[in-house]
Amino acid sequence: MKPHSLSPCAHALLLRAAVICLIAVLLPSAEAGGPKYIAGVSYFNPGLAGTPLTWSQGAITYYTDQGDLSPILPGPNADAFVASAFSQWTSIPIAAVVATHGGQLAENVSGANVYMNSDGTITMPADIEPSAIGTPLGVVYDEDGMVTDALLGQGAGDASECFYNAAYGGDDNLGTSANFLHALVVINGNCAQTSSQLPDVEYRLVRVLGRVLGLDWSQLNLNVLTGDPPPTPDDYAGFPVMHQTDPPNCIPIILCFPNPYQPKIDDQAALSRLYPATGNLQTLPQKPVVSANTARIHGSVFFTTSGGQAAEGMQGVNVVARWIDPQSGLPSHAVSASSVSGFLFSGNAGNTVTGFNDSSGQPLNQFGSNDITLEGFFDLGGLQIPNGGTSAQFQLTVEGIDPFWSYALEPYGPSQVEPSGRSGSILVSASLGNDTEQDILMQGNALSKPDPFPLTTYQTPAAVPLGGDWMASFNPYGDLDYFQFSGQANRTLSVFVTALDETGAASESKSQPVIGMWGISDPENSPAPANTPSAFNSSVFGMTMLNAQLLQTSGFRIGISDFRGDGRPDYRYVARILYGDQVNPARASVAGGTALAVSGLGFQSNTRVTIGNVTAPPLAISADQVLVTATPMADGVQNIGLTDPPTLANSVLSGVLTYGAGPNDILSLIAGSNPKTPVGGQAPNPIQVRVLAADGVTPVQGATVVFTSSPAAAFSACSGATGPMLSDEDGQACAFVTVLTAGVMTITVQLAPASYSSPRQVQTALVGTSSGLDIALVPQMTSIMQGATVNVTLTARVLTNGLPLNGSSVNFQVLKGSADLSASTVTTNAHGYASTIVEISSMAGDIQVSACVGPGNSPCQNFSATSIPAAVLQLQAVAGSPQVVTAGQALQPVVVRVTDSSTPANPVLGASVAFQFTGERAGGDSTIISAGDTNIHNDPDPVILFNGQSVVQSDANGLASWPPSMEGYTGDVAILGTATAGTTGNIQFAVQTLLPL
């Protein structure tokens, strides 16, 4: 005896009582519902597709173990025990099956020569290998359970596992001529220790031998198991040995079934169809020669059209024939047989999405015919007529395959499909030796419905609907729907498909949707590069979900198919894609409040949006756009996430939104030079910087700008605002500096130093001075609109060695131009400050005012005001546009800055800024923010609610602010307007309120 090694068993424990590891590897799938295996279009010889597999000429020779099975069943007794089990099948008079004991195997098979190797392979004697066709059926007596442990896993051979593993095995080598070449059966000696155990072991052995002969499981009189209705003696008398599942309380088995291992009428009929007592086995399976001792009823189960005509065949329906007792006129539950429709047809041929091979690489189409005329075919051959009758009536009924008790029945096992519609009972007359054809037309079944898109192929996919969701069906057989959409790199998405039944309810007993994705330029490869390996992989009933990552900006193709490659009118589905494509604007202020439009596919009213890990409040949602308000967040790049709460489907837009300063933004110094400034005084010129995007052109709003000095100085925002300093809509940030120490100070301005380890920065220098008597003046220079009437407050500070001087007089004098002073001499307060107001009426020319410490009028500082003509005025956006809020929330002012045309530009005081605006209700309740751009224009069909104009004079910082109002209107209202100053300054603005979601 030469030991051999087998490959690791990926599917070793599909069913503990079913097949051993090597069988699961060699025979990964089968299509039946009567016969266990049906030849397919690959592997087997041409022309044999649809042929049930059998032992050639109905003859099987078996070889038994040299060892003992148990103390009460030594070798010869064990051989007799096996022969008795075989005789249950070979004694059936209408089936031509012969089992011959060919002798013994070459060894005592035990744990000493059957064992699992460290690499997962199994070593076993050569004459029980699948290739050992010289010993076609090997019967192993596993005296101590060690062989079972090796084949099925540690502990499987224990006496406690006898309910599952008393006897097991099956066919493991198939010939290309559609014949079995080898099988292996193992009997666990731990289950045959007492005579009371032997009926259970023989029962399980008879069932295993039935499978070896080629029989599939059967479903008949299922109320014997369910108790609904309570079973009668007739139900037990007809309950087949080859039913699939036993209740776990059936120990011993006779507690549940009388005569448990005696084949019933259904078992006998099924075996006779494989091995008819007369007839040519090579005859086409749908037209075999009928034995003179039996009758045959065959036909197809059909879907029907709205007019009641036969449509396509309906697979997976259990068709039951019951003999009508002529005395009672009632159908017999003892003389009954069953056949599953479409048992010759492929139940799982694979599909383009997940592939056409099983997990071990074997083609799925090696089992089951692809002849569409067999899709609903059933065969009730081998019908016996009791009491010596030669003719009788049989009642035909249909039922679904029970997904619990009979889940493994082919062709759809292990996932059964509920029949569509119903059929009343049909009476059929039959006689011995005759063949009767009787089709079954289902009524009230699902009707074929056209899909809402043209026929698709891989080369011609349909566009994903604008809403991102659609309803369709897998019909006809082999239907696969393709869709295309454009996507961007660094995105994830979810495609989720829910199987539906005829009523539109979610179902897991109809289609089994699987989803795949390809790049639009990919060749038609199978399986898809991204796919769901199986159906119903989500936590939601009836739903399959594909989560995919897009690695490049491209077109993409989605394919949706039934897992089995099946297709029928009742395979409806609803699909949706949740995909976020882009965000506009791509910048948000670190202070929050920025309205963001996220575009994509498949949004719904409950779509949740997160920025980073923070939920962003929604403002408006449509199928392809969601509008949210950015929450406050630190400078840096953030992801946007979209989630569908009921399904947890999600889409992530990676790195699409930059809060404040980005990693490659530019910080430039606009103005920063100053004269020497006394300690305690404010430098006359502010430090101004500007933040621009990496393109060097686009201003960045809402970026954190930090001013520091070495040695220390005090900084205050030019606008007077407190808190962190942020760049405005023009990207500018501005701060005044108060000198705290004498000497040279290095002023550093950094961009978002808390977010970046090496932040962008600019520097300038300022010299602080200190003496026994100093004066500082703010402001020292101002630009004023020509013709404006304004007041300018001048504030002087008198200092001695950096400390404020109280009670000192400051003399103010107009040195040039036309202006009045509110006071020409002012005494300093405790902080050293003295102020006067320069009153200018109709600014006509430049003005100069001096401020000197009295009584000697020394030292002095001068104030200069420059007249700016209207023709050179410029406008800069500062804040407040665009903004979108929920109705009832406060609106922020729209703020602009008026400057002259110099470089750097100077703010202009006293310029008249006209805010012209129109309030309207946009057609279709559109928003002013969209994924493509910011819409600041008149809607083509608006409802005008109000309009007006407000004129505001710019302040000393050049700022003009207008508070928008909805004028009492509620709901979706947009204000579109333009701010103008002088002859060239022009800025558009937009504000909108939306109804709460």
Short mmCIF file of N, CA, C and O in Angstrom, two decimals, residues 174-278:
data_model
loop_
_atom_site.label_atom_id
_atom_site.label_comp_id
_atom_site.label_asym_id
_atom_site.label_seq_id
_atom_site.Cartn_x
_atom_site.Cartn_y
_atom_site.Cartn_z
N LEU A 174 -15.79 11.24 -11.35
CA LEU A 174 -16.81 11.18 -12.38
C LEU A 174 -16.16 10.96 -13.74
O LEU A 174 -15.17 11.63 -14.07
N GLY A 175 -16.72 10.07 -14.53
CA GLY A 175 -16.21 9.84 -15.88
C GLY A 175 -16.84 10.80 -16.87
O GLY A 175 -17.98 11.25 -16.69
N THR A 176 -16.10 11.09 -17.92
CA THR A 176 -16.61 12.03 -18.93
C THR A 176 -17.79 11.46 -19.70
O THR A 176 -18.49 12.18 -20.42
N SER A 177 -18.05 10.17 -19.54
CA SER A 177 -19.21 9.55 -20.18
C SER A 177 -20.44 9.60 -19.30
O SER A 177 -21.41 8.88 -19.52
N ALA A 178 -20.41 10.46 -18.29
CA ALA A 178 -21.53 10.66 -17.36
C ALA A 178 -21.77 9.43 -16.49
O ALA A 178 -22.91 9.06 -16.22
N ASN A 179 -20.69 8.80 -16.06
CA ASN A 179 -20.77 7.67 -15.15
C ASN A 179 -19.91 7.94 -13.93
O ASN A 179 -18.90 8.64 -13.99
N PHE A 180 -20.33 7.34 -12.80
CA PHE A 180 -19.51 7.37 -11.60
C PHE A 180 -18.38 6.36 -11.77
O PHE A 180 -18.59 5.23 -12.23
N LEU A 181 -17.17 6.75 -11.37
CA LEU A 181 -16.01 5.87 -11.45
C LEU A 181 -15.51 5.41 -10.09
O LEU A 181 -14.88 4.37 -9.98
N HIS A 182 -15.80 6.22 -9.07
CA HIS A 182 -15.30 5.83 -7.74
C HIS A 182 -16.13 6.57 -6.68
O HIS A 182 -16.63 7.67 -6.90
N ALA A 183 -16.26 5.90 -5.53
CA ALA A 183 -16.91 6.51 -4.37
C ALA A 183 -16.26 5.95 -3.12
O ALA A 183 -15.57 4.93 -3.15
N LEU A 184 -16.49 6.64 -2.04
CA LEU A 184 -15.95 6.22 -0.75
C LEU A 184 -17.04 6.40 0.30
O LEU A 184 -17.72 7.42 0.34
N VAL A 185 -17.20 5.37 1.14
CA VAL A 185 -18.15 5.40 2.25
C VAL A 185 -17.40 5.03 3.52
O VAL A 185 -16.59 4.09 3.53
N VAL A 186 -17.66 5.79 4.58
CA VAL A 186 -17.03 5.53 5.88
C VAL A 186 -18.13 5.27 6.90
O VAL A 186 -19.10 6.04 6.98
N ILE A 187 -17.98 4.18 7.68
CA ILE A 187 -18.91 3.87 8.77
C ILE A 187 -18.14 4.02 10.07
O ILE A 187 -17.05 3.45 10.25
N ASN A 188 -18.69 4.79 10.99
CA ASN A 188 -18.03 5.10 12.25
C ASN A 188 -18.34 4.02 13.28
O ASN A 188 -19.48 3.89 13.72
N GLY A 189 -17.31 3.25 13.68
CA GLY A 189 -17.51 2.17 14.64
C GLY A 189 -17.95 2.64 16.00
O GLY A 189 -18.56 1.87 16.76
N ASN A 190 -17.65 3.87 16.38
CA ASN A 190 -18.10 4.38 17.67
C ASN A 190 -19.61 4.47 17.75
O ASN A 190 -20.16 4.64 18.85
N CYS A 191 -20.28 4.38 16.62
CA CYS A 191 -21.74 4.49 16.59
C CYS A 191 -22.40 3.11 16.51
O CYS A 191 -23.63 3.02 16.40
N ALA A 192 -21.60 2.05 16.52
CA ALA A 192 -22.14 0.68 16.39
C ALA A 192 -21.63 -0.20 17.52
O ALA A 192 -21.20 -1.33 17.32
N GLN A 193 -21.67 0.34 18.72
CA GLN A 193 -21.15 -0.39 19.88
C GLN A 193 -22.17 -1.32 20.51
O GLN A 193 -21.81 -2.29 21.18
N THR A 194 -23.46 -1.03 20.30
CA THR A 194 -24.52 -1.88 20.86
C THR A 194 -25.52 -2.20 19.76
O THR A 194 -25.65 -1.46 18.76
N SER A 195 -26.23 -3.28 19.95
CA SER A 195 -27.22 -3.69 18.93
C SER A 195 -28.32 -2.66 18.79
O SER A 195 -28.91 -2.52 17.71
N SER A 196 -28.61 -1.92 19.86
CA SER A 196 -29.68 -0.91 19.77
C SER A 196 -29.29 0.25 18.86
O SER A 196 -30.16 0.99 18.37
N GLN A 197 -27.98 0.41 18.61
CA GLN A 197 -27.54 1.49 17.74
C GLN A 197 -27.60 1.11 16.27
O GLN A 197 -27.57 1.99 15.39
N LEU A 198 -27.65 -0.17 15.95
CA LEU A 198 -27.48 -0.60 14.57
C LEU A 198 -28.59 -0.11 13.64
O LEU A 198 -28.30 0.24 12.48
N PRO A 199 -29.85 -0.06 14.08
CA PRO A 199 -30.86 0.48 13.14
C PRO A 199 -30.55 1.91 12.71
O PRO A 199 -30.77 2.26 11.54
N ASP A 200 -30.03 2.71 13.63
CA ASP A 200 -29.69 4.09 13.26
C ASP A 200 -28.54 4.12 12.27
O ASP A 200 -28.55 4.89 11.30
N VAL A 201 -27.52 3.26 12.51
CA VAL A 201 -26.38 3.24 11.60
C VAL A 201 -26.82 2.76 10.23
O VAL A 201 -26.43 3.32 9.20
N GLU A 202 -27.65 1.71 10.19
CA GLU A 202 -28.08 1.21 8.88
C GLU A 202 -28.95 2.24 8.17
O GLU A 202 -28.84 2.41 6.95
N TYR A 203 -29.78 2.94 8.91
CA TYR A 203 -30.60 4.01 8.30
C TYR A 203 -29.70 5.04 7.62
O TYR A 203 -29.93 5.42 6.46
N ARG A 204 -28.69 5.46 8.32
CA ARG A 204 -27.82 6.49 7.74
C ARG A 204 -26.97 5.91 6.59
O ARG A 204 -26.69 6.60 5.62
N LEU A 205 -26.60 4.65 6.71
CA LEU A 205 -25.84 4.01 5.63
C LEU A 205 -26.70 3.87 4.37
O LEU A 205 -26.22 4.10 3.26
N VAL A 206 -27.96 3.50 4.53
CA VAL A 206 -28.85 3.37 3.37
C VAL A 206 -28.96 4.71 2.66
O VAL A 206 -28.94 4.79 1.43
N ARG A 207 -29.08 5.79 3.43
CA ARG A 207 -29.18 7.12 2.82
C ARG A 207 -27.89 7.50 2.09
O ARG A 207 -27.93 8.05 0.99
N VAL A 208 -26.74 7.16 2.69
CA VAL A 208 -25.47 7.46 2.02
C VAL A 208 -25.36 6.64 0.73
O VAL A 208 -24.93 7.16 -0.31
N LEU A 209 -25.77 5.38 0.77
CA LEU A 209 -25.69 4.55 -0.43
C LEU A 209 -26.63 5.07 -1.52
O LEU A 209 -26.33 4.98 -2.71
N GLY A 210 -27.78 5.60 -1.10
CA GLY A 210 -28.67 6.23 -2.07
C GLY A 210 -27.97 7.37 -2.79
O GLY A 210 -28.12 7.54 -4.01
N ARG A 211 -27.22 8.17 -2.04
CA ARG A 211 -26.47 9.26 -2.66
C ARG A 211 -25.37 8.72 -3.58
O ARG A 211 -25.10 9.25 -4.66
N VAL A 212 -24.70 7.64 -3.12
CA VAL A 212 -23.66 7.02 -3.95
C VAL A 212 -24.25 6.55 -5.27
O VAL A 212 -23.63 6.66 -6.34
N LEU A 213 -25.47 6.02 -5.25
CA LEU A 213 -26.11 5.54 -6.47
C LEU A 213 -26.52 6.69 -7.39
O LEU A 213 -26.85 6.46 -8.55
N GLY A 214 -26.52 7.92 -6.85
CA GLY A 214 -26.82 9.08 -7.69
C GLY A 214 -28.10 9.79 -7.35
O GLY A 214 -28.53 10.67 -8.11
N LEU A 215 -28.72 9.46 -6.21
CA LEU A 215 -29.97 10.10 -5.84
C LEU A 215 -29.71 11.41 -5.10
O LEU A 215 -28.79 11.51 -4.29
N ASP A 216 -30.56 12.39 -5.37
CA ASP A 216 -30.55 13.63 -4.61
C ASP A 216 -31.54 13.49 -3.47
O ASP A 216 -32.30 12.51 -3.38
N TRP A 217 -31.57 14.49 -2.61
CA TRP A 217 -32.60 14.53 -1.58
C TRP A 217 -33.97 14.73 -2.22
O TRP A 217 -34.07 15.17 -3.37
N SER A 218 -34.99 14.46 -1.46
CA SER A 218 -36.36 14.56 -1.98
C SER A 218 -37.23 15.25 -0.95
O SER A 218 -36.90 15.26 0.25
N GLN A 219 -38.33 15.84 -1.40
CA GLN A 219 -39.29 16.47 -0.48
C GLN A 219 -40.68 15.91 -0.76
O GLN A 219 -41.22 16.07 -1.86
N LEU A 220 -41.24 15.27 0.25
CA LEU A 220 -42.59 14.71 0.13
C LEU A 220 -43.13 14.49 1.53
O LEU A 220 -42.40 14.05 2.42
N ASN A 221 -44.41 14.78 1.71
CA ASN A 221 -45.05 14.60 3.02
C ASN A 221 -44.25 15.29 4.13
O ASN A 221 -43.95 14.72 5.18
N LEU A 222 -43.93 16.55 3.89
CA LEU A 222 -43.06 17.28 4.82
C LEU A 222 -43.72 17.50 6.17
O LEU A 222 -43.05 17.79 7.16
N ASN A 223 -45.04 17.29 6.24
CA ASN A 223 -45.72 17.44 7.53
C ASN A 223 -45.27 16.40 8.54
O ASN A 223 -45.51 16.53 9.74
N VAL A 224 -44.61 15.33 8.06
CA VAL A 224 -44.01 14.35 9.00
C VAL A 224 -42.98 15.06 9.86
O VAL A 224 -42.81 14.72 11.04
N LEU A 225 -42.31 16.06 9.31
CA LEU A 225 -41.30 16.80 10.06
C LEU A 225 -41.89 18.03 10.74
O LEU A 225 -41.52 18.35 11.87
N THR A 226 -42.79 18.72 10.06
CA THR A 226 -43.29 19.99 10.59
C THR A 226 -44.46 19.81 11.54
O THR A 226 -44.71 20.67 12.38
N GLY A 227 -45.19 18.70 11.38
CA GLY A 227 -46.37 18.49 12.21
C GLY A 227 -47.57 19.30 11.76
O GLY A 227 -48.58 19.35 12.47
N ASP A 228 -47.49 19.95 10.61
CA ASP A 228 -48.57 20.79 10.13
C ASP A 228 -48.94 20.41 8.70
O ASP A 228 -48.17 20.69 7.77
N PRO A 229 -50.07 19.72 8.49
CA PRO A 229 -50.99 19.21 9.52
C PRO A 229 -50.41 17.98 10.20
O PRO A 229 -49.42 17.41 9.72
N PRO A 230 -51.03 17.53 11.28
CA PRO A 230 -50.51 16.35 11.97
C PRO A 230 -50.42 15.16 11.00
O PRO A 230 -51.35 14.90 10.23
N PRO A 231 -49.28 14.46 10.97
CA PRO A 231 -49.11 13.38 10.00
C PRO A 231 -50.00 12.17 10.32
O PRO A 231 -50.26 11.85 11.47
N THR A 232 -50.41 11.53 9.24
CA THR A 232 -51.21 10.31 9.34
C THR A 232 -50.32 9.12 9.04
O THR A 232 -49.19 9.27 8.57
N PRO A 233 -50.80 7.89 9.27
CA PRO A 233 -50.00 6.72 8.88
C PRO A 233 -49.64 6.73 7.40
O PRO A 233 -48.55 6.29 7.02
N ASP A 234 -50.55 7.24 6.55
CA ASP A 234 -50.23 7.34 5.12
C ASP A 234 -49.05 8.28 4.87
O ASP A 234 -48.21 8.03 4.01
N ASP A 235 -49.00 9.37 5.61
CA ASP A 235 -47.88 10.30 5.46
C ASP A 235 -46.56 9.63 5.80
O ASP A 235 -45.55 9.78 5.08
N TYR A 236 -46.55 8.85 6.90
CA TYR A 236 -45.33 8.13 7.27
C TYR A 236 -44.98 7.08 6.23
O TYR A 236 -43.81 6.89 5.88
N ALA A 237 -46.01 6.40 5.72
CA ALA A 237 -45.77 5.31 4.77
C ALA A 237 -45.16 5.83 3.47
O ALA A 237 -44.45 5.10 2.77
N GLY A 238 -45.44 7.09 3.13
CA GLY A 238 -44.90 7.65 1.90
C GLY A 238 -43.71 8.56 2.10
O GLY A 238 -43.15 9.08 1.12
N PHE A 239 -43.31 8.78 3.36
CA PHE A 239 -42.22 9.71 3.65
C PHE A 239 -40.89 9.10 3.18
O PHE A 239 -40.48 8.04 3.65
N PRO A 240 -40.20 9.74 2.24
CA PRO A 240 -39.05 9.09 1.59
C PRO A 240 -37.85 8.96 2.51
O PRO A 240 -37.59 9.81 3.37
N VAL A 241 -37.11 7.89 2.32
CA VAL A 241 -35.83 7.72 3.01
C VAL A 241 -34.90 8.88 2.65
O VAL A 241 -34.12 9.36 3.47
N MET A 242 -35.00 9.36 1.40
CA MET A 242 -34.06 10.37 0.91
C MET A 242 -34.55 11.80 1.19
O MET A 242 -34.18 12.73 0.46
N HIS A 243 -35.33 11.97 2.24
CA HIS A 243 -35.58 13.35 2.70
C HIS A 243 -34.26 13.92 3.21
O HIS A 243 -33.35 13.16 3.59
N GLN A 244 -34.16 15.24 3.24
CA GLN A 244 -32.83 15.80 3.54
C GLN A 244 -32.49 15.83 5.03
O GLN A 244 -31.43 15.38 5.44
N THR A 245 -33.37 16.36 5.85
CA THR A 245 -32.99 16.74 7.21
C THR A 245 -33.79 15.96 8.23
O THR A 245 -35.02 15.81 8.09
N ASP A 246 -33.11 15.48 9.25
CA ASP A 246 -33.77 14.83 10.38
C ASP A 246 -33.82 15.77 11.57
O ASP A 246 -32.83 16.48 11.85
N PRO A 247 -34.92 15.77 12.32
CA PRO A 247 -34.95 16.53 13.57
C PRO A 247 -33.91 15.97 14.55
O PRO A 247 -33.71 14.74 14.61
N PRO A 248 -33.25 16.81 15.31
CA PRO A 248 -32.17 16.32 16.19
C PRO A 248 -32.66 15.46 17.33
O PRO A 248 -31.84 14.81 18.00
N ASN A 249 -33.97 15.42 17.58
CA ASN A 249 -34.47 14.60 18.69
C ASN A 249 -34.78 13.17 18.25
O ASN A 249 -35.28 12.37 19.05
N CYS A 250 -34.48 12.83 16.99
CA CYS A 250 -34.80 11.50 16.46
C CYS A 250 -33.70 10.50 16.80
O CYS A 250 -33.02 9.97 15.91
N ILE A 251 -33.48 10.25 18.06
CA ILE A 251 -32.49 9.28 18.52
C ILE A 251 -33.16 8.40 19.57
O ILE A 251 -33.52 8.89 20.65
N PRO A 252 -33.41 7.13 19.29
CA PRO A 252 -33.13 6.45 18.03
C PRO A 252 -34.10 6.91 16.94
O PRO A 252 -35.15 7.48 17.22
N ILE A 253 -33.74 6.59 15.70
CA ILE A 253 -34.49 7.11 14.57
C ILE A 253 -35.92 6.59 14.53
O ILE A 253 -36.83 7.24 14.01
N ILE A 254 -36.13 5.42 15.11
CA ILE A 254 -37.46 4.83 15.07
C ILE A 254 -38.47 5.63 15.88
O ILE A 254 -39.68 5.47 15.74
N LEU A 255 -37.97 6.51 16.75
CA LEU A 255 -38.88 7.40 17.47
C LEU A 255 -39.65 8.31 16.51
O LEU A 255 -40.75 8.76 16.81
N CYS A 256 -39.03 8.59 15.36
CA CYS A 256 -39.65 9.52 14.40
C CYS A 256 -40.23 8.81 13.19
O CYS A 256 -41.26 9.23 12.66
N PHE A 257 -39.56 7.75 12.72
CA PHE A 257 -39.98 7.14 11.47
C PHE A 257 -40.06 5.62 11.63
O PHE A 257 -39.06 4.97 11.95
N PRO A 258 -41.23 5.03 11.40
CA PRO A 258 -41.29 3.56 11.34
C PRO A 258 -40.63 3.09 10.04
O PRO A 258 -40.66 3.80 9.03
N ASN A 259 -40.05 1.92 10.10
CA ASN A 259 -39.34 1.38 8.92
C ASN A 259 -38.45 2.45 8.30
O ASN A 259 -38.58 2.78 7.11
N PRO A 260 -37.52 3.00 9.06
CA PRO A 260 -36.83 4.21 8.62
C PRO A 260 -35.99 4.03 7.37
O PRO A 260 -35.85 4.96 6.59
N TYR A 261 -35.38 2.83 7.17
CA TYR A 261 -34.47 2.71 6.04
C TYR A 261 -35.07 1.90 4.88
O TYR A 261 -34.37 1.48 3.98
N GLN A 262 -36.38 1.68 4.91
CA GLN A 262 -37.03 1.00 3.79
C GLN A 262 -37.44 2.02 2.74
O GLN A 262 -38.23 2.91 3.02
N PRO A 263 -36.88 1.95 1.51
CA PRO A 263 -37.24 2.93 0.48
C PRO A 263 -38.74 2.95 0.21
O PRO A 263 -39.37 1.89 0.05
N LYS A 264 -39.28 4.14 0.16
CA LYS A 264 -40.71 4.32 -0.07
C LYS A 264 -40.97 4.47 -1.58
O LYS A 264 -40.07 4.43 -2.40
N ILE A 265 -42.23 4.65 -1.91
CA ILE A 265 -42.61 4.74 -3.32
C ILE A 265 -41.83 5.85 -4.04
O ILE A 265 -41.37 5.67 -5.17
N ASP A 266 -41.64 6.98 -3.38
CA ASP A 266 -40.90 8.09 -3.99
C ASP A 266 -39.44 7.70 -4.23
O ASP A 266 -38.87 7.99 -5.29
N ASP A 267 -38.82 7.04 -3.25
CA ASP A 267 -37.43 6.59 -3.41
C ASP A 267 -37.33 5.60 -4.57
O ASP A 267 -36.40 5.67 -5.39
N GLN A 268 -38.28 4.66 -4.63
CA GLN A 268 -38.24 3.64 -5.67
C GLN A 268 -38.40 4.27 -7.05
O GLN A 268 -37.70 3.90 -8.00
N ALA A 269 -39.32 5.22 -7.16
CA ALA A 269 -39.53 5.87 -8.46
C ALA A 269 -38.29 6.64 -8.89
O ALA A 269 -37.88 6.61 -10.06
N ALA A 270 -37.67 7.34 -7.93
CA ALA A 270 -36.46 8.13 -8.27
C ALA A 270 -35.35 7.21 -8.74
O ALA A 270 -34.64 7.51 -9.71
N LEU A 271 -35.16 6.05 -8.05
CA LEU A 271 -34.10 5.14 -8.46
C LEU A 271 -34.40 4.51 -9.82
O LEU A 271 -33.50 4.31 -10.65
N SER A 272 -35.69 4.21 -10.06
CA SER A 272 -36.04 3.60 -11.34
C SER A 272 -35.84 4.55 -12.50
O SER A 272 -35.61 4.11 -13.63
N ARG A 273 -35.93 5.86 -12.25
CA ARG A 273 -35.67 6.81 -13.33
C ARG A 273 -34.19 6.84 -13.68
O ARG A 273 -33.81 7.13 -14.82
N LEU A 274 -33.34 6.56 -12.69
CA LEU A 274 -31.90 6.46 -12.97
C LEU A 274 -31.54 5.11 -13.59
O LEU A 274 -30.70 5.03 -14.50
N TYR A 275 -32.15 4.06 -13.10
CA TYR A 275 -31.82 2.70 -13.52
C TYR A 275 -33.11 1.96 -13.86
O TYR A 275 -33.56 1.09 -13.10
N PRO A 276 -33.77 2.29 -14.96
CA PRO A 276 -35.03 1.60 -15.31
C PRO A 276 -34.80 0.12 -15.53
O PRO A 276 -33.78 -0.30 -16.10
N ALA A 277 -35.76 -0.68 -15.08
CA ALA A 277 -35.62 -2.13 -15.20
C ALA A 277 -35.57 -2.56 -16.65
O ALA A 277 -34.98 -3.58 -16.99
N THR A 278 -36.16 -1.79 -17.55
CA THR A 278 -36.01 -2.00 -18.98
C THR A 278 -35.78 -0.65 -19.61
O THR A 278 -36.19 0.38 -19.10
#
